[in-house]
Amino acid sequence: MTTLLDVEAPAAPAASGPRPLIIGLDLSLRSTGVAGEGWTDHIRTKLVGDARLTHLEERIVSFIRNADLVAMEGPSFGHGSLGGHEDMAGLRVLVRRYCYRHQIPYAVLPPSSLKLYVAGYGKASKGEVRSAVADRYGVHTEGTARYDEADAYAALAAACDWWGAALAAVPDRQRAALDGCQWPDREAVTTR
């Protein structure tokens, strides 16, 4: 029996019908990036503790409640967050649980896979990811949340490609990074 996160990324089928509503997320306690096809946004807060998690959950839900697929960047284990590990893990679980309760399929994309997919290098800097999103997709992120928004757009683009309706051509070597991501069952997305 496979679970929601056990499915590998097979070659993308030709998309049939309209593309599902896919939302990309770059979860963060201070500045969460959100993206849909052709747009980006962010959620910033200075709250702390449970108040912060409640605020972030409510705002994130406002973006994903009608989604057919949510693609979120996974945890970065080598990145210190000055004691915020528990709250960051909690935020990821809150989003996953919301998706589960509302039967919204979700994908988790490891940072190195996401960077390889969008920028061609698994250790690409935030600036390189932002530049790659601008160059390949024509989406220019600006302001203090520019890197968070670019990461969210990269997650969206990867999910669209996995679905079979890529937003832009990506070299096969970079597209192979999709195999390292945790994808839901394709049928769960099509029947939503």
PDB file of C-alpha atoms in Angstrom, residues 69-164:
ATOM      1  CA  LEU A  69      -2.724  20.586  -5.312  1.00  0.00           C
ATOM      2  CA  VAL A  70      -0.433  22.322  -2.812  1.00  0.00           C
ATOM      3  CA  ALA A  71       3.316  22.131  -3.481  1.00  0.00           C
ATOM      4  CA  MET A  72       5.458  23.142  -0.539  1.00  0.00           C
ATOM      5  CA  GLU A  73       9.183  23.383  -0.090  1.00  0.00           C
ATOM      6  CA  GLY A  74      10.284  20.847   2.487  1.00  0.00           C
ATOM      7  CA  PRO A  75      12.494  21.381   5.512  1.00  0.00           C
ATOM      8  CA  SER A  76      16.079  22.538   5.237  1.00  0.00           C
ATOM      9  CA  PHE A  77      17.828  20.463   7.872  1.00  0.00           C
ATOM     10  CA  GLY A  78      21.138  22.279   7.601  1.00  0.00           C
ATOM     11  CA  HIS A  79      19.595  25.710   8.066  1.00  0.00           C
ATOM     12  CA  GLY A  80      19.473  26.986  11.638  1.00  0.00           C
ATOM     13  CA  SER A  81      16.449  28.997  12.705  1.00  0.00           C
ATOM     14  CA  LEU A  82      17.610  30.133  16.143  1.00  0.00           C
ATOM     15  CA  GLY A  83      15.329  27.973  18.236  1.00  0.00           C
ATOM     16  CA  GLY A  84      12.374  28.025  15.858  1.00  0.00           C
ATOM     17  CA  HIS A  85      12.671  24.378  14.792  1.00  0.00           C
ATOM     18  CA  GLU A  86       9.643  23.264  16.802  1.00  0.00           C
ATOM     19  CA  ASP A  87       7.402  26.068  15.536  1.00  0.00           C
ATOM     20  CA  MET A  88       8.620  25.596  11.952  1.00  0.00           C
ATOM     21  CA  ALA A  89       7.873  21.873  12.110  1.00  0.00           C
ATOM     22  CA  GLY A  90       4.524  22.779  13.661  1.00  0.00           C
ATOM     23  CA  LEU A  91       3.704  25.106  10.776  1.00  0.00           C
ATOM     24  CA  ARG A  92       4.459  22.382   8.232  1.00  0.00           C
ATOM     25  CA  VAL A  93       2.261  19.943  10.142  1.00  0.00           C
ATOM     26  CA  LEU A  94      -0.568  22.478  10.396  1.00  0.00           C
ATOM     27  CA  VAL A  95      -0.545  22.977   6.626  1.00  0.00           C
ATOM     28  CA  ARG A  96      -0.296  19.253   5.889  1.00  0.00           C
ATOM     29  CA  ARG A  97      -3.111  18.465   8.347  1.00  0.00           C
ATOM     30  CA  TYR A  98      -5.330  21.146   6.810  1.00  0.00           C
ATOM     31  CA  CYS A  99      -4.725  19.635   3.378  1.00  0.00           C
ATOM     32  CA  TYR A 100      -5.386  16.129   4.688  1.00  0.00           C
ATOM     33  CA  ARG A 101      -8.629  17.106   6.455  1.00  0.00           C
ATOM     34  CA  HIS A 102      -9.897  18.885   3.342  1.00  0.00           C
ATOM     35  CA  GLN A 103      -8.668  16.201   0.940  1.00  0.00           C
ATOM     36  CA  ILE A 104      -6.289  18.568  -0.839  1.00  0.00           C
ATOM     37  CA  PRO A 105      -3.375  16.574  -2.263  1.00  0.00           C
ATOM     38  CA  TYR A 106       0.012  18.019  -1.390  1.00  0.00           C
ATOM     39  CA  ALA A 107       3.602  17.562  -2.461  1.00  0.00           C
ATOM     40  CA  VAL A 108       6.779  18.126  -0.458  1.00  0.00           C
ATOM     41  CA  LEU A 109       9.832  19.265  -2.423  1.00  0.00           C
ATOM     42  CA  PRO A 110      13.236  19.047  -0.714  1.00  0.00           C
ATOM     43  CA  PRO A 111      15.145  22.334  -1.054  1.00  0.00           C
ATOM     44  CA  SER A 112      17.990  20.722  -3.027  1.00  0.00           C
ATOM     45  CA  SER A 113      15.548  19.150  -5.514  1.00  0.00           C
ATOM     46  CA  LEU A 114      13.688  22.429  -5.894  1.00  0.00           C
ATOM     47  CA  LYS A 115      16.915  24.368  -6.475  1.00  0.00           C
ATOM     48  CA  LEU A 116      18.158  21.803  -8.989  1.00  0.00           C
ATOM     49  CA  TYR A 117      14.831  21.894 -10.824  1.00  0.00           C
ATOM     50  CA  VAL A 118      14.578  25.658 -11.137  1.00  0.00           C
ATOM     51  CA  ALA A 119      18.208  26.851 -11.142  1.00  0.00           C
ATOM     52  CA  GLY A 120      20.116  23.809 -12.368  1.00  0.00           C
ATOM     53  CA  TYR A 121      22.163  23.416  -9.190  1.00  0.00           C
ATOM     54  CA  GLY A 122      21.073  21.749  -5.932  1.00  0.00           C
ATOM     55  CA  LYS A 123      22.968  24.277  -3.834  1.00  0.00           C
ATOM     56  CA  ALA A 124      21.857  27.398  -5.715  1.00  0.00           C
ATOM     57  CA  SER A 125      21.689  30.580  -3.651  1.00  0.00           C
ATOM     58  CA  LYS A 126      18.444  32.392  -2.984  1.00  0.00           C
ATOM     59  CA  GLY A 127      19.503  35.005  -5.544  1.00  0.00           C
ATOM     60  CA  GLU A 128      20.162  32.340  -8.177  1.00  0.00           C
ATOM     61  CA  VAL A 129      16.708  30.831  -7.606  1.00  0.00           C
ATOM     62  CA  ARG A 130      15.127  34.284  -7.854  1.00  0.00           C
ATOM     63  CA  SER A 131      17.010  35.013 -11.085  1.00  0.00           C
ATOM     64  CA  ALA A 132      16.043  31.643 -12.564  1.00  0.00           C
ATOM     65  CA  VAL A 133      12.353  32.264 -11.791  1.00  0.00           C
ATOM     66  CA  ALA A 134      12.566  35.678 -13.449  1.00  0.00           C
ATOM     67  CA  ASP A 135      14.472  34.404 -16.496  1.00  0.00           C
ATOM     68  CA  ARG A 136      12.484  31.230 -17.157  1.00  0.00           C
ATOM     69  CA  TYR A 137       8.972  32.242 -16.070  1.00  0.00           C
ATOM     70  CA  GLY A 138       9.039  36.032 -16.375  1.00  0.00           C
ATOM     71  CA  VAL A 139       7.993  36.431 -12.739  1.00  0.00           C
ATOM     72  CA  HIS A 140       9.983  39.166 -11.035  1.00  0.00           C
ATOM     73  CA  THR A 141       9.807  39.098  -7.255  1.00  0.00           C
ATOM     74  CA  GLU A 142      10.673  42.282  -5.410  1.00  0.00           C
ATOM     75  CA  GLY A 143      10.842  43.609  -1.860  1.00  0.00           C
ATOM     76  CA  THR A 144      11.727  41.998   1.426  1.00  0.00           C
ATOM     77  CA  ALA A 145       9.940  38.707   0.613  1.00  0.00           C
ATOM     78  CA  ARG A 146      11.425  38.361  -2.894  1.00  0.00           C
ATOM     79  CA  TYR A 147      13.315  35.142  -2.137  1.00  0.00           C
ATOM     80  CA  ASP A 148      10.357  33.541  -0.354  1.00  0.00           C
ATOM     81  CA  GLU A 149       8.062  34.374  -3.260  1.00  0.00           C
ATOM     82  CA  ALA A 150      10.586  33.058  -5.791  1.00  0.00           C
ATOM     83  CA  ASP A 151      10.899  29.768  -3.863  1.00  0.00           C
ATOM     84  CA  ALA A 152       7.104  29.451  -3.794  1.00  0.00           C
ATOM     85  CA  TYR A 153       6.957  30.058  -7.549  1.00  0.00           C
ATOM     86  CA  ALA A 154       9.638  27.429  -8.094  1.00  0.00           C
ATOM     87  CA  ALA A 155       7.499  24.931  -6.121  1.00  0.00           C
ATOM     88  CA  LEU A 156       4.483  25.855  -8.240  1.00  0.00           C
ATOM     89  CA  ALA A 157       6.461  25.454 -11.479  1.00  0.00           C
ATOM     90  CA  ALA A 158       7.808  22.053 -10.421  1.00  0.00           C
ATOM     91  CA  ALA A 159       4.297  20.860  -9.548  1.00  0.00           C
ATOM     92  CA  CYS A 160       2.908  22.055 -12.880  1.00  0.00           C
ATOM     93  CA  ASP A 161       5.681  20.164 -14.660  1.00  0.00           C
ATOM     94  CA  TRP A 162       4.993  17.025 -12.593  1.00  0.00           C
ATOM     95  CA  TRP A 163       1.328  17.359 -13.516  1.00  0.00           C
ATOM     96  CA  GLY A 164       2.236  17.416 -17.200  1.00  0.00           C
TER      97      GLY A 164
END
